[in-house]
GROMACS .gro file of C-alpha atoms in nm:
model
  343
    1UNK     CA    1   0.006   0.002  -0.006
    2UNK     CA    2   0.135   0.346  -0.116
    3UNK     CA    3   0.216   0.613   0.172
    4UNK     CA    4  -0.086   0.833   0.042
    5UNK     CA    5  -0.318   0.520   0.031
    6UNK     CA    6  -0.227   0.448   0.407
    7UNK     CA    7  -0.309   0.798   0.531
    8UNK     CA    8  -0.613   0.759   0.382
    9UNK     CA    9  -0.736   0.443   0.496
   10UNK     CA   10  -0.641   0.578   0.874
   11UNK     CA   11  -0.811   0.946   0.821
   12UNK     CA   12  -1.048   0.927   0.575
   13UNK     CA   13  -1.350   1.136   0.700
   14UNK     CA   14  -1.509   1.294   0.396
   15UNK     CA   15  -1.689   1.087   0.133
   16UNK     CA   16  -1.434   1.196  -0.123
   17UNK     CA   17  -1.125   1.035   0.039
   18UNK     CA   18  -1.132   0.703  -0.114
   19UNK     CA   19  -1.187   0.855  -0.464
   20UNK     CA   20  -0.851   1.035  -0.425
   21UNK     CA   21  -0.679   0.729  -0.505
   22UNK     CA   22  -0.845   0.712  -0.847
   23UNK     CA   23  -0.709   0.805  -1.179
   24UNK     CA   24  -0.634   1.199  -1.262
   25UNK     CA   25  -0.548   1.281  -0.914
   26UNK     CA   26  -0.163   1.361  -0.740
   27UNK     CA   27  -0.113   1.350  -0.414
   28UNK     CA   28   0.109   1.578  -0.209
   29UNK     CA   29   0.204   1.460   0.153
   30UNK     CA   30   0.261   1.672   0.452
   31UNK     CA   31   0.536   1.673   0.702
   32UNK     CA   32   0.288   1.492   0.941
   33UNK     CA   33   0.023   1.248   0.870
   34UNK     CA   34  -0.166   1.445   0.601
   35UNK     CA   35  -0.225   1.379   0.242
   36UNK     CA   36  -0.385   1.581  -0.033
   37UNK     CA   37  -0.541   1.469  -0.360
   38UNK     CA   38  -0.570   1.701  -0.635
   39UNK     CA   39  -0.586   1.780  -0.980
   40UNK     CA   40  -0.329   2.002  -1.135
   41UNK     CA   41  -0.512   2.246  -1.445
   42UNK     CA   42  -0.172   2.446  -1.514
   43UNK     CA   43  -0.257   2.730  -1.308
   44UNK     CA   44  -0.410   2.583  -0.996
   45UNK     CA   45  -0.424   2.281  -0.779
   46UNK     CA   46  -0.775   2.184  -0.684
   47UNK     CA   47  -0.809   1.935  -0.396
   48UNK     CA   48  -1.046   1.698  -0.375
   49UNK     CA   49  -1.209   1.756  -0.019
   50UNK     CA   50  -1.015   1.855   0.288
   51UNK     CA   51  -0.669   1.727   0.325
   52UNK     CA   52  -0.672   1.364   0.463
   53UNK     CA   53  -0.525   1.416   0.795
   54UNK     CA   54  -0.575   1.402   1.173
   55UNK     CA   55  -0.826   1.628   1.254
   56UNK     CA   56  -0.614   1.834   1.490
   57UNK     CA   57  -0.377   1.914   1.179
   58UNK     CA   58  -0.682   1.985   0.926
   59UNK     CA   59  -0.577   2.389   0.937
   60UNK     CA   60  -0.203   2.307   0.937
   61UNK     CA   61  -0.197   2.051   0.626
   62UNK     CA   62  -0.432   2.308   0.425
   63UNK     CA   63  -0.199   2.569   0.479
   64UNK     CA   64   0.097   2.382   0.373
   65UNK     CA   65  -0.061   2.282   0.096
   66UNK     CA   66  -0.162   2.642  -0.025
   67UNK     CA   67   0.249   2.721   0.064
   68UNK     CA   68   0.361   2.434  -0.179
   69UNK     CA   69   0.110   2.497  -0.466
   70UNK     CA   70   0.240   2.855  -0.425
   71UNK     CA   71   0.575   2.750  -0.445
   72UNK     CA   72   0.491   2.548  -0.776
   73UNK     CA   73   0.317   2.858  -0.957
   74UNK     CA   74  -0.034   2.741  -0.899
   75UNK     CA   75  -0.339   2.878  -0.695
   76UNK     CA   76  -0.523   2.649  -0.456
   77UNK     CA   77  -0.866   2.540  -0.379
   78UNK     CA   78  -1.058   2.283  -0.189
   79UNK     CA   79  -1.370   2.140  -0.369
   80UNK     CA   80  -1.603   1.961  -0.197
   81UNK     CA   81  -1.485   2.001   0.160
   82UNK     CA   82  -1.720   1.940   0.460
   83UNK     CA   83  -1.778   2.226   0.741
   84UNK     CA   84  -1.470   2.136   0.960
   85UNK     CA   85  -1.217   2.306   0.697
   86UNK     CA   86  -1.381   2.613   0.695
   87UNK     CA   87  -1.416   2.641   1.072
   88UNK     CA   88  -1.046   2.528   1.131
   89UNK     CA   89  -0.895   2.784   0.864
   90UNK     CA   90  -1.101   3.057   0.895
   91UNK     CA   91  -1.139   3.097   0.497
   92UNK     CA   92  -1.417   3.159   0.272
   93UNK     CA   93  -1.640   2.863   0.211
   94UNK     CA   94  -1.890   2.856  -0.070
   95UNK     CA   95  -2.199   2.639  -0.045
   96UNK     CA   96  -2.186   2.400  -0.347
   97UNK     CA   97  -2.481   2.155  -0.241
   98UNK     CA   98  -2.580   1.925   0.069
   99UNK     CA   99  -2.474   1.547   0.132
  100UNK     CA  100  -2.744   1.316   0.278
  101UNK     CA  101  -2.631   1.025   0.483
  102UNK     CA  102  -2.864   0.741   0.698
  103UNK     CA  103  -2.769   0.555   1.016
  104UNK     CA  104  -2.854   0.210   0.872
  105UNK     CA  105  -3.026   0.123   1.218
  106UNK     CA  106  -3.287   0.375   1.114
  107UNK     CA  107  -3.381   0.257   0.722
  108UNK     CA  108  -3.646  -0.009   0.879
  109UNK     CA  109  -3.827   0.340   1.056
  110UNK     CA  110  -3.796   0.510   0.679
  111UNK     CA  111  -3.934   0.229   0.537
  112UNK     CA  112  -4.238   0.248   0.767
  113UNK     CA  113  -4.262   0.601   0.750
  114UNK     CA  114  -4.297   0.595   0.360
  115UNK     CA  115  -4.571   0.397   0.177
  116UNK     CA  116  -4.434   0.557  -0.156
  117UNK     CA  117  -4.111   0.427  -0.072
  118UNK     CA  118  -4.240   0.097  -0.035
  119UNK     CA  119  -4.471   0.100  -0.296
  120UNK     CA  120  -4.122   0.150  -0.556
  121UNK     CA  121  -3.964  -0.144  -0.370
  122UNK     CA  122  -4.249  -0.367  -0.444
  123UNK     CA  123  -4.312  -0.277  -0.765
  124UNK     CA  124  -3.952  -0.327  -0.878
  125UNK     CA  125  -3.976  -0.681  -0.717
  126UNK     CA  126  -4.325  -0.733  -0.884
  127UNK     CA  127  -4.138  -0.685  -1.231
  128UNK     CA  128  -3.889  -0.966  -1.124
  129UNK     CA  129  -3.585  -0.741  -1.011
  130UNK     CA  130  -3.352  -0.900  -0.799
  131UNK     CA  131  -3.049  -0.792  -0.629
  132UNK     CA  132  -2.727  -0.999  -0.522
  133UNK     CA  133  -2.398  -0.873  -0.361
  134UNK     CA  134  -2.102  -0.939  -0.595
  135UNK     CA  135  -1.797  -1.045  -0.463
  136UNK     CA  136  -1.488  -0.818  -0.610
  137UNK     CA  137  -1.272  -1.120  -0.699
  138UNK     CA  138  -1.576  -1.202  -0.944
  139UNK     CA  139  -1.511  -0.881  -1.124
  140UNK     CA  140  -1.174  -0.996  -1.313
  141UNK     CA  141  -1.194  -0.934  -1.690
  142UNK     CA  142  -1.344  -1.128  -1.826
  143UNK     CA  143  -1.602  -1.291  -1.621
  144UNK     CA  144  -1.995  -1.333  -1.638
  145UNK     CA  145  -2.027  -1.070  -1.354
  146UNK     CA  146  -1.787  -0.829  -1.524
  147UNK     CA  147  -1.927  -0.837  -1.836
  148UNK     CA  148  -2.307  -0.785  -1.669
  149UNK     CA  149  -2.165  -0.467  -1.484
  150UNK     CA  150  -1.985  -0.339  -1.804
  151UNK     CA  151  -2.339  -0.359  -1.994
  152UNK     CA  152  -2.515  -0.170  -1.755
  153UNK     CA  153  -2.234   0.123  -1.753
  154UNK     CA  154  -2.232   0.118  -2.120
  155UNK     CA  155  -2.600   0.127  -2.163
  156UNK     CA  156  -2.608   0.461  -1.866
  157UNK     CA  157  -2.299   0.632  -2.029
  158UNK     CA  158  -2.504   0.631  -2.371
  159UNK     CA  159  -2.785   0.775  -2.220
  160UNK     CA  160  -2.597   1.057  -2.055
  161UNK     CA  161  -2.641   1.456  -2.168
  162UNK     CA  162  -2.320   1.554  -2.048
  163UNK     CA  163  -1.968   1.430  -2.221
  164UNK     CA  164  -1.759   1.196  -1.942
  165UNK     CA  165  -1.603   1.419  -1.654
  166UNK     CA  166  -1.302   1.410  -1.494
  167UNK     CA  167  -1.188   1.472  -1.123
  168UNK     CA  168  -1.424   1.372  -0.848
  169UNK     CA  169  -1.665   1.191  -1.112
  170UNK     CA  170  -1.476   1.031  -1.354
  171UNK     CA  171  -1.597   0.655  -1.305
  172UNK     CA  172  -1.312   0.378  -1.216
  173UNK     CA  173  -1.544   0.137  -1.136
  174UNK     CA  174  -1.293  -0.176  -1.074
  175UNK     CA  175  -1.003  -0.012  -0.998
  176UNK     CA  176  -0.905  -0.124  -0.590
  177UNK     CA  177  -1.204  -0.361  -0.620
  178UNK     CA  178  -1.101  -0.563  -0.288
  179UNK     CA  179  -1.166  -0.237  -0.111
  180UNK     CA  180  -1.536  -0.132  -0.291
  181UNK     CA  181  -1.879  -0.322  -0.285
  182UNK     CA  182  -2.079  -0.418  -0.586
  183UNK     CA  183  -2.433  -0.479  -0.598
  184UNK     CA  184  -2.601  -0.591  -0.943
  185UNK     CA  185  -2.960  -0.582  -0.991
  186UNK     CA  186  -3.124  -0.809  -1.272
  187UNK     CA  187  -3.469  -0.860  -1.419
  188UNK     CA  188  -3.486  -1.240  -1.561
  189UNK     CA  189  -3.139  -1.297  -1.586
  190UNK     CA  190  -3.073  -0.971  -1.761
  191UNK     CA  191  -2.857  -0.712  -1.615
  192UNK     CA  192  -3.065  -0.393  -1.542
  193UNK     CA  193  -2.889  -0.207  -1.242
  194UNK     CA  194  -2.527  -0.145  -1.089
  195UNK     CA  195  -2.455   0.019  -0.745
  196UNK     CA  196  -2.069   0.070  -0.650
  197UNK     CA  197  -1.984   0.159  -0.258
  198UNK     CA  198  -1.617   0.281  -0.149
  199UNK     CA  199  -1.536   0.304   0.189
  200UNK     CA  200  -1.524   0.625   0.421
  201UNK     CA  201  -1.295   0.448   0.658
  202UNK     CA  202  -1.240   0.719   0.936
  203UNK     CA  203  -1.604   0.708   0.998
  204UNK     CA  204  -1.654   0.308   0.934
  205UNK     CA  205  -1.899   0.451   0.672
  206UNK     CA  206  -1.969   0.369   0.304
  207UNK     CA  207  -2.027   0.612   0.005
  208UNK     CA  208  -2.217   0.521  -0.259
  209UNK     CA  209  -2.038   0.629  -0.552
  210UNK     CA  210  -2.264   0.543  -0.795
  211UNK     CA  211  -2.592   0.370  -0.859
  212UNK     CA  212  -2.685   0.314  -1.267
  213UNK     CA  213  -3.018   0.203  -1.393
  214UNK     CA  214  -3.033   0.101  -1.751
  215UNK     CA  215  -3.306   0.266  -1.915
  216UNK     CA  216  -3.533  -0.045  -2.002
  217UNK     CA  217  -3.495  -0.126  -1.607
  218UNK     CA  218  -3.846  -0.078  -1.403
  219UNK     CA  219  -3.905   0.195  -1.186
  220UNK     CA  220  -3.789   0.097  -0.820
  221UNK     CA  221  -3.501  -0.060  -0.956
  222UNK     CA  222  -3.264   0.209  -0.797
  223UNK     CA  223  -3.442   0.225  -0.486
  224UNK     CA  224  -3.410  -0.201  -0.453
  225UNK     CA  225  -3.053  -0.110  -0.485
  226UNK     CA  226  -3.033   0.149  -0.220
  227UNK     CA  227  -3.209  -0.063  -0.001
  228UNK     CA  228  -3.010  -0.399  -0.039
  229UNK     CA  229  -2.706  -0.154   0.005
  230UNK     CA  230  -2.852  -0.007   0.361
  231UNK     CA  231  -2.927  -0.353   0.497
  232UNK     CA  232  -2.599  -0.532   0.386
  233UNK     CA  233  -2.477  -0.166   0.589
  234UNK     CA  234  -2.656  -0.263   0.854
  235UNK     CA  235  -2.578  -0.648   0.867
  236UNK     CA  236  -2.210  -0.521   0.888
  237UNK     CA  237  -2.293  -0.272   1.180
  238UNK     CA  238  -2.166   0.005   0.942
  239UNK     CA  239  -2.181   0.352   1.136
  240UNK     CA  240  -2.313   0.539   0.830
  241UNK     CA  241  -2.430   0.552   0.458
  242UNK     CA  242  -2.435   0.825   0.210
  243UNK     CA  243  -2.527   0.872  -0.164
  244UNK     CA  244  -2.261   1.147  -0.164
  245UNK     CA  245  -2.315   1.497  -0.275
  246UNK     CA  246  -2.615   1.630  -0.411
  247UNK     CA  247  -2.448   1.958  -0.619
  248UNK     CA  248  -2.616   2.283  -0.630
  249UNK     CA  249  -2.889   2.178  -0.384
  250UNK     CA  250  -2.999   2.327  -0.049
  251UNK     CA  251  -2.934   2.741   0.012
  252UNK     CA  252  -2.738   2.859  -0.286
  253UNK     CA  253  -2.644   3.222  -0.359
  254UNK     CA  254  -2.761   3.388  -0.688
  255UNK     CA  255  -2.433   3.288  -0.906
  256UNK     CA  256  -2.503   2.940  -0.799
  257UNK     CA  257  -2.881   2.925  -0.849
  258UNK     CA  258  -2.834   3.087  -1.199
  259UNK     CA  259  -2.581   2.819  -1.266
  260UNK     CA  260  -2.814   2.531  -1.161
  261UNK     CA  261  -3.063   2.682  -1.398
  262UNK     CA  262  -2.852   2.722  -1.718
  263UNK     CA  263  -2.663   2.396  -1.654
  264UNK     CA  264  -3.036   2.203  -1.606
  265UNK     CA  265  -3.046   2.111  -2.006
  266UNK     CA  266  -2.736   1.901  -1.924
  267UNK     CA  267  -2.756   1.814  -1.550
  268UNK     CA  268  -3.093   1.700  -1.347
  269UNK     CA  269  -2.935   1.932  -1.054
  270UNK     CA  270  -3.303   1.923  -0.895
  271UNK     CA  271  -3.402   1.553  -1.006
  272UNK     CA  272  -3.120   1.387  -0.783
  273UNK     CA  273  -3.189   1.656  -0.491
  274UNK     CA  274  -3.564   1.524  -0.496
  275UNK     CA  275  -3.445   1.137  -0.546
  276UNK     CA  276  -3.236   1.186  -0.232
  277UNK     CA  277  -3.466   1.344  -0.029
  278UNK     CA  278  -3.731   1.096  -0.083
  279UNK     CA  279  -3.521   0.834   0.068
  280UNK     CA  280  -3.532   1.071   0.381
  281UNK     CA  281  -3.191   1.083   0.490
  282UNK     CA  282  -3.102   1.150   0.905
  283UNK     CA  283  -2.864   1.458   0.772
  284UNK     CA  284  -2.811   1.682   0.518
  285UNK     CA  285  -2.469   1.790   0.584
  286UNK     CA  286  -2.338   2.122   0.407
  287UNK     CA  287  -2.044   2.118   0.119
  288UNK     CA  288  -1.836   2.387   0.034
  289UNK     CA  289  -1.601   2.533  -0.219
  290UNK     CA  290  -1.344   2.628   0.038
  291UNK     CA  291  -1.110   2.964  -0.134
  292UNK     CA  292  -0.802   3.071   0.038
  293UNK     CA  293  -0.738   3.440   0.106
  294UNK     CA  294  -0.618   3.650  -0.186
  295UNK     CA  295  -0.832   3.440  -0.457
  296UNK     CA  296  -1.123   3.569  -0.597
  297UNK     CA  297  -1.410   3.355  -0.590
  298UNK     CA  298  -1.483   3.342  -0.985
  299UNK     CA  299  -1.102   3.265  -1.030
  300UNK     CA  300  -1.183   2.933  -0.787
  301UNK     CA  301  -1.486   2.818  -0.948
  302UNK     CA  302  -1.303   2.840  -1.297
  303UNK     CA  303  -1.027   2.647  -1.150
  304UNK     CA  304  -1.298   2.376  -1.048
  305UNK     CA  305  -1.461   2.363  -1.373
  306UNK     CA  306  -1.108   2.313  -1.548
  307UNK     CA  307  -1.082   2.030  -1.312
  308UNK     CA  308  -1.380   1.871  -1.397
  309UNK     CA  309  -1.360   1.920  -1.765
  310UNK     CA  310  -1.015   1.775  -1.799
  311UNK     CA  311  -0.894   2.080  -1.980
  312UNK     CA  312  -1.043   2.363  -2.149
  313UNK     CA  313  -1.388   2.458  -1.996
  314UNK     CA  314  -1.479   2.602  -2.363
  315UNK     CA  315  -1.417   2.289  -2.547
  316UNK     CA  316  -1.582   2.089  -2.300
  317UNK     CA  317  -1.899   2.315  -2.321
  318UNK     CA  318  -1.879   2.263  -2.693
  319UNK     CA  319  -1.871   1.893  -2.669
  320UNK     CA  320  -2.166   1.910  -2.425
  321UNK     CA  321  -2.384   2.136  -2.668
  322UNK     CA  322  -2.301   1.893  -2.927
  323UNK     CA  323  -2.395   1.582  -2.764
  324UNK     CA  324  -2.761   1.756  -2.733
  325UNK     CA  325  -2.808   1.844  -3.090
  326UNK     CA  326  -2.944   1.476  -3.151
  327UNK     CA  327  -3.206   1.491  -2.865
  328UNK     CA  328  -3.315   1.788  -3.018
  329UNK     CA  329  -3.363   1.674  -3.351
  330UNK     CA  330  -3.546   1.390  -3.243
  331UNK     CA  331  -3.737   1.574  -3.001
  332UNK     CA  332  -3.849   1.818  -3.288
  333UNK     CA  333  -3.929   1.542  -3.509
  334UNK     CA  334  -4.147   1.353  -3.255
  335UNK     CA  335  -4.350   1.694  -3.238
  336UNK     CA  336  -4.390   1.732  -3.584
  337UNK     CA  337  -4.502   1.407  -3.643
  338UNK     CA  338  -4.764   1.457  -3.353
  339UNK     CA  339  -4.850   1.812  -3.496
  340UNK     CA  340  -4.913   1.677  -3.853
  341UNK     CA  341  -5.095   1.344  -3.762
  342UNK     CA  342  -5.452   1.329  -3.901
  343UNK     CA  343  -5.713   1.419  -3.664
   0.00000   0.00000   0.00000
């Protein structure tokens, strides 16, 4: 195990911690026991979450990272940090969303309170959807389990409106598989859903990184996957399960509210937050972009966009718009067909 991985498995508190071992992240190690996973955009080091460090050294590690970035001719900021970082450093924090979480011991009470959620679970089960947890060793390539999971991933990717992004949303589902959990939804033996869970080591928790649904899957398939994960978390006495950041949800400033509106053709921010809310989480934790002194807020946002785009933002935006063209043509064709049909 690398030094960065060892530190993450000792001190990883935020849901993003395990993701820092994925592709595209460089690691800066401080002189103590901390590590920061970051993307180098060419102008900035954009950290994925707070420094992974002992709580008492959080501010010290963050300041040392900013100093190291400055020495390298880079700015620095911390995207998807929880409230601890701004509190420890006193730096500016801009709310970018909220993160729901559950104590698995309370999941049965959630189901008892929400008839609509129980209906969705029964609906998918009635349609023949079953969930099985996969042994990570069964996902070697090639294998039937790997082929089934990849089928769902490929179908999901083709249905996406956004081009593939990097940074904290880049999918590397089978890397470090022994440390992860996998659940497969099947209907009549055919794969229709897939969930990937990573550890949150310092909180004895799970982060549900991805819940993917085939477009042909019955309604309730995603809920059935989440239900299976929470039941298994309870069986393993896990302390916490989170579905991760609901971006641009919760109280936002006017600029981010405008960004949510302008981005809605590409990403269903409201729909994602509504789905997570339907599952009645125990807590909604604020998640921030934390900006060190001397860096304008707009520039920190621009640096973050470059990290997610994996390159020039304008080029990424052009690819995103281009992906919408076939959908718009198809939608216009359906409208014309309805309008011109004999009455």
